[in-house]
């Protein structure tokens, strides 16, 4: 998997380090995003996500390591031709209309003016395109930012917290749009605050913690490797709760349920044991670790305990 | 090149939408019309067309007003975009930074040129209409004043970019722009005047003073337009300078042209160092 990605990677970050004074914003980070792949970069505020983006755009140079865009040095004019960026707090001159904004960025990217209209349609701003963007809501401004990013179908999309300010419905539309672009070969690198926000849309997840890469892999692998306990909640007759609790441990809930916490490997054995014991079982509920718990596990785990899948 | 023109077009468009064009045209026209009307009251005593008298007073006015308007247009260009967070996005696109600055310059210059051309057109029309002496109108002088006013604007637009690219906050850039205006347009002349008074007819007045006048683009503008109009020379009583070979001809304008180019180059160097 890894080798195949490295061969035709659109974004290639090799052992990149960057310090601001005593703060190690990035420490030996290596990442790659292949064409058609969507990589979600997670981390708390200050974990180094924005620093990584600024390096990829050539705004700042890394202290060590290499950042390449399609094999070219990040920040070079050729590299910037391939990349499109959506900053976290996107802003435009208030008196320009939506169409004028996207047409301006089309011209700056050397893309035909006619593509502006298509981009605006795709983000659902077709009807608002002739209004001044000062009148837009926060969600519409974000979608306008997305429109300028996707105009001309760029090879690489860099999206810094793209879904902040979007309502759940627009968020779904947003991920659909990203999936369409990725389907046509665009490499997408997007940052986010948490796993649950991603709604399992990214093909790969990387987690930064205080400038260090602590996880990089498909979401399923991350969930598995975190080895977080699964909870089994068994509902039974009030009379049986006491014996159930004695046999399996765990904790009692509401006087009618027992919640047993177990490793993913033990799950089947425990389920079988519960099934075979006498007494009426009203219901069994399996609660796998939530995405938030998985994220908390990685973003809070000891530095140096690197997990790669 | 498309990218450069797109930036220029956008800046000009913003100039119209933010009422900059309207505001600067109204201010310039108001003062110009006022000067023409004042001149028409006195034109009985001067044996010159009213337009000549008006051009003389207009050039004095322009020295103060045009640098101010130019600086107000340009001080926000870089620092303001950093402040508002719009520069990041522009610099992420493939446009080279010099083209970004050149595009802004063209756009801002277009905005200022419209204001200058409209105001001097209205003032000239008024002066010709009020002129009761008849005779030939100094239209060449009018064209020269208009063109050099635009050049004077170009200098201070470019200098405004230097201020804007050397700081990160709009407020600081604004303070810097006002300081530059005060120093170049008011304090510099006061200092020269002081030097002239102190040295009398000495070396300073004869060989240093004319060069110092030339170095300041605003004074170079004044020199050019005064030597162009005899009436204005008589009025301002600056005949001694115009008599020196320095004030002869259009090459006086080399100073503002050089200032414009140097300021733009310096601003590009500063912009290249900006880390958005």
Coordinates of C-alpha atoms in Angstrom, one line a residue:
Chain A
X1 CA 0.0 0.0 0.0
X2 CA 2.5 2.6 1.2
X3 CA 4.9 1.9 -1.7
X4 CA 2.3 2.2 -4.3
X5 CA 1.2 5.6 -2.9
X6 CA 4.7 6.9 -2.8
X7 CA 5.2 6.2 -6.5
X8 CA 2.6 8.5 -7.9
X9 CA 1.9 10.6 -4.9
X10 CA 0.7 14.1 -5.5
X11 CA 1.6 15.4 -2.1
X12 CA 4.8 14.1 -0.5
X13 CA 6.1 15.2 2.8
X14 CA 9.3 13.6 4.0
X15 CA 10.6 14.1 7.6
X16 CA 9.5 17.7 7.7
X17 CA 10.4 19.6 10.8
X18 CA 9.6 23.2 11.7
X19 CA 10.2 25.1 14.9
X20 CA 9.1 28.6 15.9
X21 CA 11.5 29.5 18.6
X22 CA 11.3 26.8 21.2
X23 CA 8.1 25.4 19.9
X24 CA 8.4 22.4 17.7
X25 CA 5.4 23.0 15.4
X26 CA 6.3 19.9 13.3
X27 CA 8.7 17.1 14.2
X28 CA 9.9 14.7 11.5
X29 CA 6.5 14.4 9.9
X30 CA 6.2 12.2 6.8
X31 CA 2.9 12.0 4.9
X32 CA 1.7 11.4 1.4
X33 CA -1.5 11.8 -0.5
X34 CA -2.0 9.9 -3.7
X35 CA -4.2 11.1 -6.6
X36 CA -7.8 10.2 -5.9
X37 CA -7.1 9.8 -2.2
X38 CA -8.7 11.8 0.6
X39 CA -6.5 12.2 3.6
X40 CA -8.0 13.8 6.7
X41 CA -5.5 15.5 9.0
X42 CA -6.6 15.6 12.6
X43 CA -5.3 17.3 15.6
X44 CA -6.0 19.9 18.3
X45 CA -5.5 23.5 17.8
X46 CA -1.7 24.0 17.7
X47 CA -1.0 20.4 16.7
X48 CA 0.7 21.6 13.5
X49 CA -1.9 21.2 10.9
X50 CA -1.9 24.8 9.6
X51 CA 1.9 24.9 9.8
X52 CA 2.0 21.9 7.5
X53 CA -0.4 23.6 5.1
X54 CA 1.7 26.8 5.0
X55 CA 4.8 24.7 4.2
X56 CA 2.9 23.0 1.3
X57 CA 1.9 26.4 -0.1
X58 CA 5.5 27.6 0.2
X59 CA 4.6 30.4 2.6
X60 CA 7.2 29.1 5.0
X61 CA 10.2 26.8 4.4
X62 CA 10.7 23.7 6.6
X63 CA 13.8 23.6 8.9
X64 CA 14.4 20.1 7.8
X65 CA 13.0 17.5 5.4
X66 CA 11.2 18.0 2.1
X67 CA 7.8 18.9 0.9
X68 CA 6.9 18.2 -2.7
X69 CA 3.9 18.8 -4.8
X70 CA 3.7 16.4 -7.8
X71 CA 7.5 15.9 -7.5
X72 CA 8.2 19.7 -7.5
X73 CA 9.3 21.8 -4.6
X74 CA 6.3 23.1 -2.6
X75 CA 5.7 26.8 -3.2
X76 CA 7.3 27.0 -6.6
X77 CA 5.1 28.5 -9.3
X78 CA 4.6 25.1 -11.0
X79 CA 3.6 23.5 -7.7
X80 CA 1.1 26.3 -7.0
X81 CA -0.5 25.6 -10.4
X82 CA -1.5 22.2 -9.2
X83 CA -2.7 23.1 -5.8
X84 CA -5.9 24.9 -4.6
X85 CA -6.3 26.2 -1.1
X86 CA -9.2 26.9 1.2
X87 CA -8.0 28.7 4.4
X88 CA -9.7 28.2 7.7
X89 CA -11.2 31.7 7.9
X90 CA -11.9 32.5 4.3
X91 CA -12.5 36.2 3.4
X92 CA -13.3 38.1 0.3
X93 CA -13.8 41.8 -0.6
X94 CA -17.4 42.4 0.5
X95 CA -18.5 44.5 -2.4
X96 CA -17.5 41.8 -5.0
X97 CA -20.3 39.5 -6.2
X98 CA -19.8 35.7 -5.8
X99 CA -19.3 35.4 -9.5
X100 CA -16.6 38.1 -9.6
X101 CA -14.8 36.4 -6.8
X102 CA -14.6 33.1 -8.5
X103 CA -13.8 34.7 -11.9
X104 CA -10.9 36.5 -10.2
X105 CA -9.5 33.3 -8.8
X106 CA -10.1 31.5 -12.1
X107 CA -7.9 34.2 -13.8
X108 CA -5.3 34.0 -11.1
X109 CA -5.1 30.2 -11.7
X110 CA -5.1 30.6 -15.4
X111 CA -8.4 28.8 -15.8
X112 CA -11.1 29.8 -18.3
X113 CA -13.6 32.3 -17.0
X114 CA -16.5 30.0 -18.0
X115 CA -15.5 27.5 -15.4
X116 CA -16.5 30.0 -12.6
X117 CA -20.2 29.4 -13.3
X118 CA -19.8 25.7 -13.1
X119 CA -17.9 25.9 -9.8
X120 CA -20.6 28.1 -8.3
X121 CA -23.4 25.7 -9.5
X122 CA -21.5 22.8 -7.9
X123 CA -21.4 24.4 -4.5
X124 CA -25.1 25.5 -4.7
X125 CA -24.4 29.3 -5.1
X126 CA -25.7 29.5 -8.7
X127 CA -28.6 31.7 -7.7
X128 CA -26.7 33.9 -5.3
X129 CA -23.8 34.4 -7.7
X130 CA -24.8 37.9 -8.7
X131 CA -25.1 39.1 -5.1
X132 CA -22.4 40.9 -3.2
X133 CA -20.6 38.3 -1.0
X134 CA -20.9 40.8 1.9
X135 CA -24.5 39.7 2.1
X136 CA -23.7 36.0 2.4
X137 CA -24.2 33.9 5.5
X138 CA -21.2 32.2 7.0
X139 CA -22.1 28.9 5.4
X140 CA -22.4 30.6 2.0
X141 CA -19.0 32.3 2.4
X142 CA -17.5 28.9 3.1
X143 CA -19.1 27.5 0.0
X144 CA -17.9 30.5 -2.0
X145 CA -14.4 29.6 -0.7
X146 CA -14.9 26.1 -1.8
X147 CA -16.0 27.3 -5.3
X148 CA -12.8 29.3 -5.8
X149 CA -10.9 26.2 -4.6
X150 CA -12.5 23.8 -7.0
X151 CA -12.6 26.1 -10.1
X152 CA -10.6 24.5 -12.9
X153 CA -10.5 21.0 -11.2
X154 CA -7.1 21.3 -9.5
X155 CA -4.9 18.3 -9.0
X156 CA -4.6 18.8 -5.3
X157 CA -7.0 20.4 -2.8
X158 CA -5.8 21.7 0.5
X159 CA -8.7 22.4 2.8
X160 CA -8.2 23.8 6.2
X161 CA -11.2 23.0 8.4
X162 CA -13.5 23.2 5.4
X163 CA -16.7 22.1 7.2
X164 CA -16.6 24.6 10.0
X165 CA -19.7 26.8 9.8
X166 CA -21.6 24.4 7.6
X167 CA -24.9 23.0 8.7
X168 CA -25.2 19.2 8.6
X169 CA -26.9 19.2 5.2
X170 CA -24.3 21.4 3.5
X171 CA -21.7 19.3 5.2
X172 CA -23.1 16.2 3.5
X173 CA -23.1 18.0 0.1
X174 CA -19.6 19.2 0.8
X175 CA -18.3 15.6 1.3
X176 CA -20.2 14.4 -1.8
X177 CA -18.5 17.1 -3.8
X178 CA -15.1 16.2 -2.4
X179 CA -15.8 12.5 -3.2
X180 CA -16.7 13.4 -6.8
X181 CA -13.4 15.3 -7.2
X182 CA -11.4 12.5 -5.7
X183 CA -13.2 10.1 -8.0
X184 CA -11.7 12.1 -10.9
X185 CA -8.2 11.9 -9.5
X186 CA -7.9 14.9 -7.2
X187 CA -5.7 14.4 -4.2
X188 CA -7.5 15.9 -1.2
X189 CA -5.8 16.9 2.1
X190 CA -8.3 18.3 4.6
X191 CA -7.9 19.1 8.2
X192 CA -10.4 18.7 10.9
X193 CA -10.8 19.0 14.7
X194 CA -12.2 15.6 15.3
X195 CA -12.9 12.2 13.8
X196 CA -16.7 12.4 14.3
X197 CA -16.9 15.5 12.1
X198 CA -15.5 13.5 9.2
X199 CA -18.4 11.1 9.2
X200 CA -16.1 8.4 7.9
X201 CA -15.7 10.2 4.6
X202 CA -11.9 10.1 4.3
X203 CA -10.0 7.2 2.8
X204 CA -7.2 7.7 5.2
X205 CA -6.8 9.5 8.5
X206 CA -3.6 11.0 10.0
X207 CA -3.4 12.4 13.5
X208 CA -0.9 15.1 14.6
X209 CA -0.2 15.6 18.2
X210 CA 2.1 18.5 19.3
X211 CA 3.8 18.4 15.9
X212 CA 4.3 14.6 15.8
X213 CA 2.5 12.2 13.6
X214 CA 0.9 9.7 15.9
X215 CA -1.4 7.8 13.5
X216 CA -1.7 7.3 9.8
X217 CA -4.0 4.8 8.2
X218 CA -7.5 3.9 7.1
X219 CA -10.1 4.6 9.7
X220 CA -10.9 0.9 10.3
X221 CA -7.2 0.1 11.0
X222 CA -7.0 3.0 13.5
X223 CA -10.1 1.8 15.3
X224 CA -8.8 -1.8 15.4
X225 CA -5.3 -0.8 16.5
X226 CA -6.5 1.5 19.2
X227 CA -7.8 -1.6 21.0
X228 CA -10.4 0.4 22.8
X229 CA -12.9 -1.6 24.9
X230 CA -16.3 -2.5 23.5
X231 CA -19.2 -2.3 25.8
X232 CA -21.9 -5.0 26.0
X233 CA -25.1 -3.9 27.6
X234 CA -27.4 -6.7 28.7
X235 CA -31.0 -6.1 29.7
X236 CA -32.6 -8.7 31.8
X237 CA -35.3 -9.3 34.4
X238 CA -34.7 -7.3 37.6
X239 CA -34.3 -10.6 39.6
X240 CA -31.5 -11.7 37.3
X241 CA -29.4 -8.6 37.4
X242 CA -27.7 -9.5 40.6
X243 CA -26.4 -12.9 39.3
X244 CA -25.5 -11.5 36.0
X245 CA -23.5 -8.8 37.6
X246 CA -21.7 -11.4 39.9
X247 CA -20.8 -13.7 36.9
X248 CA -19.6 -11.1 34.4
X249 CA -18.7 -8.1 36.5
X250 CA -19.1 -4.6 34.9
X251 CA -21.6 -2.1 36.3
X252 CA -25.3 -2.1 36.9
X253 CA -27.5 0.4 35.1
X254 CA -31.1 1.3 36.1
X255 CA -31.6 -1.9 38.0
X256 CA -32.4 -3.8 34.8
X257 CA -29.2 -3.8 32.8
X258 CA -25.6 -4.7 33.3
X259 CA -22.8 -3.2 31.2
X260 CA -19.7 -5.3 30.6
X261 CA -16.6 -3.7 29.2
X262 CA -14.2 -6.0 27.2
X263 CA -11.4 -6.1 24.8
X264 CA -12.4 -6.5 21.1
X265 CA -11.0 -10.1 21.1
X266 CA -13.0 -11.3 24.1
X267 CA -16.2 -9.9 22.7
X268 CA -17.4 -13.1 21.1
X269 CA -16.6 -15.4 24.0
X270 CA -18.5 -13.2 26.4
X271 CA -21.5 -12.9 24.1
X272 CA -21.6 -16.7 23.8
X273 CA -21.4 -17.1 27.6
X274 CA -24.2 -14.6 28.1
X275 CA -26.2 -16.5 25.6
X276 CA -25.8 -19.8 27.2
X277 CA -26.6 -18.9 30.8
X278 CA -30.1 -19.6 32.1
X279 CA -32.4 -16.7 32.8
X280 CA -34.3 -14.4 30.4
X281 CA -32.2 -11.9 28.4
X282 CA -34.4 -9.1 27.2
X283 CA -31.9 -7.4 25.0
X284 CA -28.2 -7.2 24.2
X285 CA -26.7 -3.9 23.0
X286 CA -23.1 -3.7 21.5
X287 CA -21.5 -0.4 21.8
X288 CA -18.2 -0.1 19.8
X289 CA -15.8 2.7 20.7
X290 CA -17.0 5.9 19.2
X291 CA -14.9 7.9 16.7
X292 CA -14.5 10.5 19.4
X293 CA -13.0 8.0 21.7
X294 CA -10.7 6.7 19.0
X295 CA -9.5 10.2 18.3
X296 CA -9.0 10.9 22.0
X297 CA -7.0 7.8 22.3
X298 CA -4.5 8.9 19.6
X299 CA -4.4 12.5 20.3
X300 CA -3.8 11.9 24.0
X301 CA -1.4 8.9 23.8
X302 CA 2.2 9.1 24.8
X303 CA 4.5 10.8 22.3
X304 CA 6.8 8.3 20.6
X305 CA 4.2 5.6 20.8
X306 CA 3.6 5.8 17.1
X307 CA 0.9 3.8 15.4
X308 CA 1.1 3.1 11.8
X309 CA -1.2 0.9 9.8
Chain B
X1 CA -0.4 38.6 -17.7
X2 CA -4.1 37.7 -17.4
X3 CA -3.6 37.4 -13.7
X4 CA -2.1 40.8 -13.5
X5 CA -5.0 42.4 -15.4
X6 CA -7.5 40.5 -13.3
X7 CA -6.0 42.1 -10.2
X8 CA -6.0 45.5 -11.8
X9 CA -9.6 45.1 -12.9
X10 CA -10.7 44.0 -9.4
X11 CA -8.9 46.9 -7.7
X12 CA -10.6 49.4 -10.1
X13 CA -13.9 47.7 -9.5
X14 CA -13.4 48.0 -5.8
X15 CA -12.5 51.6 -6.2
X16 CA -15.9 52.3 -7.8
X17 CA -17.9 50.1 -5.4
X18 CA -16.2 51.5 -2.3
X19 CA -17.0 55.0 -3.5
X20 CA -13.3 55.9 -3.8
X21 CA -13.7 57.1 -7.3
X22 CA -16.7 59.2 -6.4
X23 CA -15.1 60.6 -3.2
X24 CA -11.8 61.6 -4.7
X25 CA -13.4 63.1 -7.8
X26 CA -15.8 65.1 -5.7
X27 CA -13.0 66.4 -3.5
X28 CA -10.7 67.3 -6.4
X29 CA -13.5 68.9 -8.4
X30 CA -14.7 70.9 -5.5
X31 CA -11.3 72.5 -4.8
X32 CA -10.6 73.0 -8.5
X33 CA -13.9 74.8 -9.1
X34 CA -13.3 76.9 -6.1
X35 CA -9.9 77.9 -7.3
X36 CA -11.3 78.8 -10.8
X37 CA -14.0 81.0 -9.3
X38 CA -11.5 82.7 -7.0
X39 CA -9.2 83.3 -10.1
X40 CA -12.1 84.7 -12.1
X41 CA -12.6 87.4 -9.5
X42 CA -9.0 88.6 -9.9
X43 CA -8.5 87.9 -13.6
X44 CA -9.2 91.6 -14.5
X45 CA -5.8 92.5 -13.2
X46 CA -3.8 89.8 -14.8
X47 CA -3.2 89.9 -18.5
X48 CA -3.6 86.2 -19.0
X49 CA -6.4 83.7 -19.9
X50 CA -8.3 82.6 -16.8
X51 CA -7.3 79.0 -17.6
X52 CA -3.6 79.9 -17.1
X53 CA -4.3 81.5 -13.8
X54 CA -6.3 78.5 -12.8
X55 CA -3.6 76.0 -13.9
X56 CA -1.2 77.8 -11.7
X57 CA -3.3 77.6 -8.6
X58 CA -4.5 74.1 -9.5
X59 CA -0.9 72.8 -9.6
X60 CA -0.3 74.2 -6.1
X61 CA -3.4 72.5 -4.8
X62 CA -2.5 69.2 -6.5
X63 CA 0.8 69.1 -4.7
X64 CA -1.1 68.7 -1.5
X65 CA -4.2 66.8 -2.4
X66 CA -3.0 64.2 -4.9
X67 CA -0.3 62.7 -2.8
X68 CA -2.8 62.4 0.1
X69 CA -5.5 60.7 -2.0
X70 CA -2.9 58.4 -3.6
X71 CA -1.5 57.3 -0.2
X72 CA -5.1 56.8 1.1
X73 CA -5.7 54.5 -1.9
X74 CA -2.6 52.4 -1.5
X75 CA -1.7 52.2 2.2
X76 CA -4.2 49.4 2.7
X77 CA -3.1 47.3 -0.3
X78 CA -0.9 44.7 1.5
X79 CA -1.3 45.2 5.3
X80 CA -5.0 45.5 4.9
X81 CA -5.2 42.2 3.0
X82 CA -3.1 40.5 5.6
X83 CA -5.4 42.0 8.3
X84 CA -8.6 40.8 6.6
X85 CA -7.1 37.4 5.7
X86 CA -7.5 37.8 1.9
X87 CA -3.8 37.8 1.0
X88 CA -3.2 34.1 1.9
X89 CA -5.6 33.0 -0.7
X90 CA -4.2 35.2 -3.4
X91 CA -0.6 34.2 -2.7
X92 CA -1.6 30.5 -2.8
X93 CA -2.5 30.9 -6.5
X94 CA 0.3 30.8 -9.1
X95 CA 0.4 34.6 -9.6
X96 CA 4.0 35.9 -9.0
X97 CA 4.1 38.5 -6.3
X98 CA 5.5 41.3 -8.6
X99 CA 2.4 40.8 -10.8
X100 CA 0.1 41.1 -7.8
X101 CA 1.7 44.5 -6.9
X102 CA 1.8 45.7 -10.6
X103 CA -1.8 44.8 -11.0
X104 CA -2.8 46.7 -7.9
X105 CA -0.8 49.6 -9.1
X106 CA -2.6 49.7 -12.4
X107 CA -6.0 49.4 -10.7
X108 CA -5.3 52.2 -8.2
X109 CA -3.7 54.4 -10.8
X110 CA -6.8 54.0 -13.0
X111 CA -9.0 55.0 -10.1
X112 CA -6.9 58.1 -9.4
X113 CA -6.6 59.0 -13.1
X114 CA -10.4 59.1 -13.5
X115 CA -10.7 61.4 -10.5
X116 CA -7.9 63.7 -11.9
X117 CA -9.1 63.8 -15.5
X118 CA -12.8 64.4 -14.5
X119 CA -11.9 67.2 -12.0
X120 CA -9.5 69.0 -14.3
X121 CA -11.9 68.7 -17.2
X122 CA -14.7 70.3 -15.2
X123 CA -12.4 73.0 -13.9
X124 CA -11.1 73.8 -17.4
X125 CA -14.5 73.9 -18.9
X126 CA -15.6 76.3 -16.2
X127 CA -12.5 78.5 -16.7
X128 CA -13.0 78.8 -20.4
X129 CA -16.7 79.6 -20.0
X130 CA -16.0 82.3 -17.5
X131 CA -13.1 83.8 -19.5
X132 CA -14.2 87.2 -20.9
X133 CA -10.9 88.1 -22.7
X134 CA -11.1 85.5 -25.4
X135 CA -7.9 84.5 -27.2
X136 CA -6.0 81.3 -27.3
X137 CA -6.5 78.9 -24.4
X138 CA -3.5 77.2 -23.0
X139 CA -4.8 73.7 -23.5
X140 CA -1.3 72.2 -23.8
X141 CA -0.6 73.4 -20.3
X142 CA -3.8 71.9 -19.1
X143 CA -2.9 68.5 -20.6
X144 CA 0.6 68.8 -19.1
X145 CA -0.9 69.5 -15.6
X146 CA -3.3 66.6 -15.9
X147 CA -0.6 64.2 -17.0
X148 CA 1.9 65.2 -14.4
X149 CA -0.8 65.1 -11.7
X150 CA -1.4 61.4 -12.6
X151 CA 2.4 60.9 -12.5
X152 CA 2.5 62.6 -9.1
X153 CA -0.3 60.2 -8.0
X154 CA 1.7 57.2 -9.3
X155 CA 4.7 58.2 -7.1
X156 CA 2.6 58.2 -3.9
X157 CA 0.6 55.2 -4.8
X158 CA 3.9 53.3 -5.1
X159 CA 5.3 54.8 -1.9
X160 CA 2.1 53.8 -0.1
X161 CA 2.8 50.2 -1.1
X162 CA 6.2 50.4 0.6
X163 CA 4.5 51.5 3.8
X164 CA 1.8 48.8 3.4
X165 CA 4.3 46.0 2.7
X166 CA 6.6 46.9 5.6
X167 CA 4.1 46.4 8.4
X168 CA 1.4 43.8 9.2
X169 CA -1.3 46.1 10.6
X170 CA -3.5 48.4 8.6
X171 CA -3.4 51.0 11.4
X172 CA 0.4 51.1 11.4
X173 CA 0.4 51.4 7.6
X174 CA -2.1 54.3 7.8
X175 CA 0.0 56.2 10.4
X176 CA 3.1 55.6 8.2
X177 CA 1.2 56.9 5.1
X178 CA 0.2 60.1 6.9
X179 CA 3.8 60.6 8.2
X180 CA 5.1 60.2 4.6
X181 CA 2.6 62.8 3.3
X182 CA 3.5 65.3 6.1
X183 CA 7.2 64.8 5.5
X184 CA 7.2 64.9 1.7
X185 CA 4.7 67.6 1.1
X186 CA 4.8 69.9 4.1
X187 CA 7.9 69.5 6.3
X188 CA 10.3 69.0 3.4
X189 CA 9.4 72.4 1.9
X190 CA 9.4 74.1 5.2
X191 CA 12.9 72.8 5.9
X192 CA 14.0 74.0 2.4
X193 CA 12.5 77.4 3.0
X194 CA 14.3 77.6 6.3
X195 CA 17.6 76.7 4.7
X196 CA 17.0 79.3 2.0
X197 CA 16.3 82.0 4.5
X198 CA 19.3 81.1 6.6
X199 CA 21.8 80.9 3.8
X200 CA 20.6 84.0 1.9
X201 CA 22.3 84.2 -1.5
X202 CA 25.0 81.7 -0.5
X203 CA 26.1 78.3 -2.0
X204 CA 23.0 76.6 -0.7
X205 CA 20.6 78.7 -2.6
X206 CA 22.5 78.6 -5.9
X207 CA 23.7 75.0 -6.2
X208 CA 22.2 72.8 -3.5
X209 CA 18.6 74.1 -3.2
X210 CA 17.6 73.4 -6.8
X211 CA 18.8 69.8 -6.6
X212 CA 17.0 69.3 -3.3
X213 CA 13.8 70.6 -4.9
X214 CA 14.3 68.1 -7.7
X215 CA 14.8 65.2 -5.4
X216 CA 11.4 65.6 -3.9
X217 CA 8.9 64.3 -6.5
X218 CA 6.2 66.7 -5.2
X219 CA 8.5 69.7 -5.7
X220 CA 9.7 68.4 -9.1
X221 CA 6.0 68.4 -10.1
X222 CA 5.6 71.9 -8.9
X223 CA 8.8 73.0 -10.8
X224 CA 7.6 71.5 -14.0
X225 CA 4.2 73.0 -14.0
X226 CA 5.5 76.4 -12.9
X227 CA 8.1 76.6 -15.6
X228 CA 5.3 75.6 -18.0
X229 CA 3.1 78.5 -17.1
X230 CA 4.6 81.9 -17.0
X231 CA 1.7 83.4 -15.2
X232 CA 2.1 81.0 -12.4
X233 CA 5.8 81.9 -12.1
X234 CA 5.0 85.5 -11.7
X235 CA 2.4 84.7 -9.1
X236 CA 4.5 82.4 -7.0
X237 CA 7.6 84.6 -7.2
X238 CA 9.9 81.7 -7.7
X239 CA 11.6 83.1 -10.8
X240 CA 15.1 82.4 -9.4
X241 CA 14.6 78.7 -9.6
X242 CA 13.1 78.7 -13.0
X243 CA 16.0 80.7 -14.3
X244 CA 18.4 77.9 -13.4
X245 CA 18.9 75.2 -16.1
X246 CA 17.5 72.6 -13.7
X247 CA 14.0 73.7 -14.1
X248 CA 14.1 73.7 -17.9
X249 CA 12.0 71.1 -19.7
X250 CA 10.4 67.8 -19.1
X251 CA 13.5 66.1 -17.7
X252 CA 12.5 67.5 -14.3
X253 CA 10.0 64.7 -14.4
X254 CA 12.8 62.1 -14.3
X255 CA 12.5 62.5 -10.5
X256 CA 8.9 61.3 -10.0
X257 CA 9.4 58.6 -12.6
X258 CA 12.5 57.3 -10.8
X259 CA 10.7 57.5 -7.5
X260 CA 7.8 55.5 -8.8
X261 CA 10.0 52.7 -10.2
X262 CA 12.2 52.6 -7.1
X263 CA 9.2 52.5 -4.8
X264 CA 7.5 49.7 -6.7
X265 CA 10.7 47.7 -6.8
X266 CA 11.2 48.1 -3.1
X267 CA 7.6 47.2 -2.4
X268 CA 8.1 44.0 -4.4
X269 CA 11.2 43.1 -2.4
X270 CA 9.2 43.7 0.8
X271 CA 6.2 41.7 -0.5
X272 CA 8.4 38.8 -1.3
X273 CA 9.4 38.6 2.3
X274 CA 5.8 38.6 3.6
X275 CA 4.9 35.3 5.2
X276 CA 1.1 35.2 5.1

